Amino acid sequence: GQNIDQPTEMTATEGAIVQINCTYQTSGFNGLFWYQQHAGEAPTFLSYNVLDGLEEKGRFSSFLSRSKGYSYLLLKELQMKDSASYLCAGMDSNYQLIWGAGTKLIIKP
Amino acid sequence: DVKVTQSSRYLVKRTGEKVFLECVQDMDHENMFWYRQDPGLGLRLIYFSYDVKMKEKGDIPEGYSVSREKKERFSLILESASTNQTSMYLCASSHATGVTETQYFGPGTRLLVL
């Protein structure tokens, strides 16, 4: 079956770095997405990886290893506004997104 | 900027009522989706559409139907609402441009069925 696993909750300190991991099993693979969702709001697109390696976009970076079925989202210089849920989603061979349950990130001062 | 709007942010309905959730996007996207989001679960796809008048079942279509009469509008219908359909409903849209089909979401409708 298809499955996305990510931690339920993480806590980090303002100004620090945090890495949110995601492992995936999909029928075929057409890329891995990360979305951010603040409480009560819609998910918003953060990153897309389809090739192995690290993609950097400002304070946020996303990494993919297709051989390991693994991705992570790296957030640097954490700010209080980064407190949100981070959703990992794999795209299968039918271009359908398989979603993880999300990782709730709590930032402490 | 892509804008996806949903007709209501909060809705309270009674068991057995017919419920309509409307979604409109203004970016001429071909693809539109309806998801539900429940605590501890990933987004689950209810229905999607790749074109006007076209619809495909997602993972959990039972108890729901959809309508896409115009490209910009995708409606979700709960034929006879039940308490287990209490949830957050999210609409999304994307271009049909191959693998990088980034989905853009509406603000969501939180539905409570009593």
mmCIF file of C-alpha atoms in Angstrom:
data_model
loop_
_atom_site.group_PDB
_atom_site.id
_atom_site.type_symbol
_atom_site.label_atom_id
_atom_site.label_comp_id
_atom_site.label_asym_id
_atom_site.label_seq_id
_atom_site.Cartn_x
_atom_site.Cartn_y
_atom_site.Cartn_z
ATOM 1 C CA GLY A 1 0.000 0.000 0.000
ATOM 2 C CA GLN A 2 0.887 3.632 -0.151
ATOM 3 C CA ASN A 3 2.026 5.406 2.984
ATOM 4 C CA ILE A 4 3.648 8.593 4.223
ATOM 5 C CA ASP A 5 5.210 8.702 7.689
ATOM 6 C CA GLN A 6 6.272 11.791 9.572
ATOM 7 C CA PRO A 7 6.532 12.663 13.272
ATOM 8 C CA THR A 8 3.364 13.915 14.919
ATOM 9 C CA GLU A 9 4.926 16.802 16.807
ATOM 10 C CA MET A 10 8.276 18.535 17.258
ATOM 11 C CA THR A 11 9.452 21.363 19.478
ATOM 12 C CA ALA A 12 12.295 23.769 18.726
ATOM 13 C CA THR A 13 13.666 27.063 19.986
ATOM 14 C CA GLU A 14 13.455 30.407 18.240
ATOM 15 C CA GLY A 15 16.632 31.052 16.229
ATOM 16 C CA ALA A 16 17.569 27.371 16.056
ATOM 17 C CA ILE A 17 17.466 24.812 13.224
ATOM 18 C CA VAL A 18 14.972 21.964 12.953
ATOM 19 C CA GLN A 19 14.747 19.021 10.566
ATOM 20 C CA ILE A 20 11.393 17.360 9.877
ATOM 21 C CA ASN A 21 11.702 13.884 8.385
ATOM 22 C CA CYS A 22 9.350 12.079 6.047
ATOM 23 C CA THR A 23 9.480 8.542 4.681
ATOM 24 C CA TYR A 24 7.271 7.515 1.815
ATOM 25 C CA GLN A 25 6.009 4.466 -0.008
ATOM 26 C CA THR A 26 4.096 5.186 -3.184
ATOM 27 C CA SER A 27 3.088 3.225 -6.259
ATOM 28 C CA GLY A 28 5.501 4.857 -8.647
ATOM 29 C CA PHE A 29 6.969 8.237 -7.813
ATOM 30 C CA ASN A 30 6.540 11.644 -9.376
ATOM 31 C CA GLY A 31 7.938 13.868 -6.694
ATOM 32 C CA LEU A 32 7.670 14.881 -3.058
ATOM 33 C CA PHE A 33 5.910 18.009 -1.832
ATOM 34 C CA TRP A 34 6.103 19.938 1.424
ATOM 35 C CA TYR A 35 3.290 22.237 2.517
ATOM 36 C CA GLN A 36 2.926 24.521 5.531
ATOM 37 C CA GLN A 37 -0.402 24.835 7.309
ATOM 38 C CA HIS A 38 -1.041 27.343 10.079
ATOM 39 C CA ALA A 39 -3.829 26.450 12.480
ATOM 40 C CA GLY A 40 -7.250 27.027 10.916
ATOM 41 C CA GLU A 41 -5.779 27.979 7.556
ATOM 42 C CA ALA A 42 -5.217 26.365 4.163
ATOM 43 C CA PRO A 43 -2.018 24.467 3.345
ATOM 44 C CA THR A 44 0.442 26.547 1.333
ATOM 45 C CA PHE A 45 3.117 25.148 -0.975
ATOM 46 C CA LEU A 46 6.714 25.173 0.284
ATOM 47 C CA SER A 47 8.771 22.893 -1.948
ATOM 48 C CA TYR A 48 8.850 20.164 -4.566
ATOM 49 C CA ASN A 49 11.637 17.606 -5.078
ATOM 50 C CA VAL A 50 11.773 15.009 -7.814
ATOM 51 C CA LEU A 51 15.547 14.527 -8.097
ATOM 52 C CA ASP A 52 17.904 13.459 -5.311
ATOM 53 C CA GLY A 53 19.588 16.200 -3.385
ATOM 54 C CA LEU A 54 18.996 19.402 -1.517
ATOM 55 C CA GLU A 55 16.874 22.304 -2.745
ATOM 56 C CA GLU A 56 17.403 25.541 -0.855
ATOM 57 C CA LYS A 57 14.873 28.334 -0.722
ATOM 58 C CA GLY A 58 15.775 31.027 1.776
ATOM 59 C CA ARG A 59 15.490 29.739 5.349
ATOM 60 C CA PHE A 60 13.821 26.538 4.141
ATOM 61 C CA SER A 61 15.535 23.619 2.397
ATOM 62 C CA SER A 62 14.167 20.277 1.287
ATOM 63 C CA PHE A 63 16.100 17.076 0.671
ATOM 64 C CA LEU A 64 15.187 13.931 -1.225
ATOM 65 C CA SER A 65 16.702 10.449 -1.422
ATOM 66 C CA ARG A 66 14.685 8.312 -3.822
ATOM 67 C CA SER A 67 16.661 5.144 -3.071
ATOM 68 C CA LYS A 68 15.783 5.456 0.617
ATOM 69 C CA GLY A 69 12.230 6.740 0.158
ATOM 70 C CA TYR A 70 13.159 9.626 2.409
ATOM 71 C CA SER A 71 12.843 13.389 2.518
ATOM 72 C CA TYR A 72 13.374 16.095 5.073
ATOM 73 C CA LEU A 73 12.470 19.724 5.456
ATOM 74 C CA LEU A 74 15.108 21.889 7.120
ATOM 75 C CA LEU A 75 14.112 25.157 8.709
ATOM 76 C CA LYS A 76 16.875 27.555 9.768
ATOM 77 C CA GLU A 77 16.820 30.651 11.981
ATOM 78 C CA LEU A 78 13.451 29.662 13.348
ATOM 79 C CA GLN A 79 10.913 32.392 13.928
ATOM 80 C CA MET A 80 7.762 32.270 16.025
ATOM 81 C CA LYS A 81 5.696 32.534 12.829
ATOM 82 C CA ASP A 82 7.117 29.145 11.742
ATOM 83 C CA SER A 83 4.877 27.492 14.324
ATOM 84 C CA ALA A 84 2.596 25.459 12.069
ATOM 85 C CA SER A 85 1.971 21.974 10.772
ATOM 86 C CA TYR A 86 4.198 20.751 7.962
ATOM 87 C CA LEU A 87 2.645 18.300 5.535
ATOM 88 C CA CYS A 88 4.631 15.853 3.446
ATOM 89 C CA ALA A 89 2.987 14.460 0.295
ATOM 90 C CA GLY A 90 4.265 12.013 -2.309
ATOM 91 C CA MET A 91 2.955 12.002 -5.861
ATOM 92 C CA ASP A 92 2.315 8.530 -7.239
ATOM 93 C CA SER A 93 2.417 7.206 -10.785
ATOM 94 C CA ASN A 94 -1.128 8.501 -11.405
ATOM 95 C CA TYR A 95 -0.062 11.999 -10.315
ATOM 96 C CA GLN A 96 -2.193 11.655 -7.179
ATOM 97 C CA LEU A 97 -0.879 13.077 -3.902
ATOM 98 C CA ILE A 98 -0.559 10.749 -0.930
ATOM 99 C CA TRP A 99 -0.515 12.863 2.230
ATOM 100 C CA GLY A 100 1.109 12.382 5.591
ATOM 101 C CA ALA A 101 -0.796 13.365 8.729
ATOM 102 C CA GLY A 102 1.466 16.362 9.242
ATOM 103 C CA THR A 103 4.073 17.381 11.811
ATOM 104 C CA LYS A 104 3.031 20.039 14.275
ATOM 105 C CA LEU A 105 6.039 22.277 14.938
ATOM 106 C CA ILE A 106 6.025 24.252 18.177
ATOM 107 C CA ILE A 107 8.520 27.105 18.471
ATOM 108 C CA LYS A 108 9.480 28.261 21.955
ATOM 109 C CA PRO A 109 11.095 31.615 22.723
ATOM 110 C CA ASP B 1 -1.627 35.266 -7.085
ATOM 111 C CA VAL B 2 -3.709 32.151 -7.237
ATOM 112 C CA LYS B 3 -6.954 32.524 -5.424
ATOM 113 C CA VAL B 4 -9.190 29.662 -4.378
ATOM 114 C CA THR B 5 -12.318 30.614 -2.475
ATOM 115 C CA GLN B 6 -14.852 28.487 -0.647
ATOM 116 C CA SER B 7 -18.417 29.537 -0.007
ATOM 117 C CA SER B 8 -18.397 29.181 3.780
ATOM 118 C CA ARG B 9 -15.743 29.042 6.506
ATOM 119 C CA TYR B 10 -18.092 27.438 9.035
ATOM 120 C CA LEU B 11 -21.279 25.467 8.521
ATOM 121 C CA VAL B 12 -23.639 23.688 10.917
ATOM 122 C CA LYS B 13 -26.136 21.217 9.478
ATOM 123 C CA ARG B 14 -28.492 18.551 10.794
ATOM 124 C CA THR B 15 -28.318 14.847 10.031
ATOM 125 C CA GLY B 16 -30.110 14.045 6.773
ATOM 126 C CA GLU B 17 -29.795 17.522 5.280
ATOM 127 C CA LYS B 18 -28.404 18.016 1.790
ATOM 128 C CA VAL B 19 -25.262 20.138 1.952
ATOM 129 C CA PHE B 20 -23.583 22.087 -0.839
ATOM 130 C CA LEU B 21 -19.981 23.255 -0.581
ATOM 131 C CA GLU B 22 -18.834 25.579 -3.333
ATOM 132 C CA CYS B 23 -15.295 26.222 -4.546
ATOM 133 C CA VAL B 24 -14.168 28.790 -7.099
ATOM 134 C CA GLN B 25 -10.681 29.398 -8.508
ATOM 135 C CA ASP B 26 -9.589 32.350 -10.601
ATOM 136 C CA MET B 27 -6.436 31.015 -12.279
ATOM 137 C CA ASP B 28 -7.967 29.013 -15.128
ATOM 138 C CA HIS B 29 -6.753 25.755 -13.583
ATOM 139 C CA GLU B 30 -7.810 22.547 -15.270
ATOM 140 C CA ASN B 31 -7.646 20.356 -12.146
ATOM 141 C CA MET B 32 -9.789 20.730 -9.053
ATOM 142 C CA PHE B 33 -9.922 18.587 -5.930
ATOM 143 C CA TRP B 34 -11.986 18.086 -2.787
ATOM 144 C CA TYR B 35 -10.311 16.757 0.359
ATOM 145 C CA ARG B 36 -11.355 16.258 3.940
ATOM 146 C CA GLN B 37 -8.929 16.763 6.797
ATOM 147 C CA ASP B 38 -9.396 15.089 10.173
ATOM 148 C CA PRO B 39 -7.098 15.190 13.234
ATOM 149 C CA GLY B 40 -4.314 12.620 13.086
ATOM 150 C CA LEU B 41 -5.014 11.739 9.469
ATOM 151 C CA GLY B 42 -3.531 13.004 6.237
ATOM 152 C CA LEU B 43 -5.650 14.813 3.707
ATOM 153 C CA ARG B 44 -8.003 12.332 2.098
ATOM 154 C CA LEU B 45 -9.156 12.810 -1.470
ATOM 155 C CA ILE B 46 -12.906 12.665 -1.971
ATOM 156 C CA TYR B 47 -13.306 13.562 -5.647
ATOM 157 C CA PHE B 48 -11.326 15.335 -8.312
ATOM 158 C CA SER B 49 -11.914 16.732 -11.765
ATOM 159 C CA TYR B 50 -9.560 17.250 -14.703
ATOM 160 C CA ASP B 51 -12.007 19.124 -16.888
ATOM 161 C CA VAL B 52 -15.469 20.593 -17.079
ATOM 162 C CA LYS B 53 -18.216 17.990 -16.628
ATOM 163 C CA MET B 54 -15.565 15.413 -15.757
ATOM 164 C CA LYS B 55 -15.204 13.805 -12.321
ATOM 165 C CA GLU B 56 -13.209 10.991 -10.792
ATOM 166 C CA LYS B 57 -13.635 9.248 -7.454
ATOM 167 C CA GLY B 58 -10.888 9.670 -4.928
ATOM 168 C CA ASP B 59 -10.178 7.480 -1.929
ATOM 169 C CA ILE B 60 -13.363 8.161 0.052
ATOM 170 C CA PRO B 61 -16.225 9.115 -2.304
ATOM 171 C CA GLU B 62 -19.020 7.343 -0.407
ATOM 172 C CA GLY B 63 -21.739 9.717 0.719
ATOM 173 C CA TYR B 64 -20.515 12.515 -1.551
ATOM 174 C CA SER B 65 -21.067 13.695 -5.097
ATOM 175 C CA VAL B 66 -19.595 16.549 -7.126
ATOM 176 C CA SER B 67 -20.494 18.854 -9.958
ATOM 177 C CA ARG B 68 -18.282 20.789 -12.361
ATOM 178 C CA GLU B 69 -20.431 22.735 -14.799
ATOM 179 C CA LYS B 70 -17.878 25.516 -15.307
ATOM 180 C CA LYS B 71 -14.101 25.384 -15.338
ATOM 181 C CA GLU B 72 -13.700 27.701 -12.373
ATOM 182 C CA ARG B 73 -16.277 26.101 -10.082
ATOM 183 C CA PHE B 74 -16.273 22.706 -8.366
ATOM 184 C CA SER B 75 -19.079 21.810 -5.969
ATOM 185 C CA LEU B 76 -19.147 19.103 -3.330
ATOM 186 C CA ILE B 77 -22.540 17.722 -2.343
ATOM 187 C CA LEU B 78 -23.383 15.713 0.740
ATOM 188 C CA GLU B 79 -26.608 14.012 -0.310
ATOM 189 C CA SER B 80 -27.734 13.211 3.240
ATOM 190 C CA ALA B 81 -25.349 14.559 5.857
ATOM 191 C CA SER B 82 -24.273 12.243 8.651
ATOM 192 C CA THR B 83 -22.366 12.949 11.856
ATOM 193 C CA ASN B 84 -19.299 11.115 10.543
ATOM 194 C CA GLN B 85 -19.036 13.754 7.828
ATOM 195 C CA THR B 86 -18.184 16.375 10.429
ATOM 196 C CA SER B 87 -14.789 17.535 9.210
ATOM 197 C CA MET B 88 -12.701 20.265 7.593
ATOM 198 C CA TYR B 89 -13.252 20.301 3.828
ATOM 199 C CA LEU B 90 -10.523 21.690 1.622
ATOM 200 C CA CYS B 91 -10.776 22.522 -2.048
ATOM 201 C CA ALA B 92 -7.658 22.752 -4.225
ATOM 202 C CA SER B 93 -6.801 23.486 -7.833
ATOM 203 C CA SER B 94 -3.783 23.052 -10.097
ATOM 204 C CA HIS B 95 -2.651 23.391 -13.668
ATOM 205 C CA ALA B 96 -2.416 20.247 -15.746
ATOM 206 C CA THR B 97 1.244 20.804 -16.579
ATOM 207 C CA GLY B 98 2.769 17.422 -15.947
ATOM 208 C CA VAL B 99 4.620 16.448 -12.814
ATOM 209 C CA THR B 100 4.855 19.848 -11.159
ATOM 210 C CA GLU B 101 1.144 20.079 -10.490
ATOM 211 C CA THR B 102 1.374 22.217 -7.371
ATOM 212 C CA GLN B 103 -1.988 22.341 -5.683
ATOM 213 C CA TYR B 104 -3.343 25.622 -4.333
ATOM 214 C CA PHE B 105 -5.844 25.401 -1.515
ATOM 215 C CA GLY B 106 -8.866 27.349 -0.437
ATOM 216 C CA PRO B 107 -9.312 28.447 3.206
ATOM 217 C CA GLY B 108 -11.424 25.408 4.067
ATOM 218 C CA THR B 109 -14.965 24.880 5.313
ATOM 219 C CA ARG B 110 -15.377 23.496 8.807
ATOM 220 C CA LEU B 111 -18.599 21.471 8.737
ATOM 221 C CA LEU B 112 -20.387 20.294 11.862
ATOM 222 C CA VAL B 113 -23.220 17.806 11.405
ATOM 223 C CA LEU B 114 -25.499 17.461 14.433
#
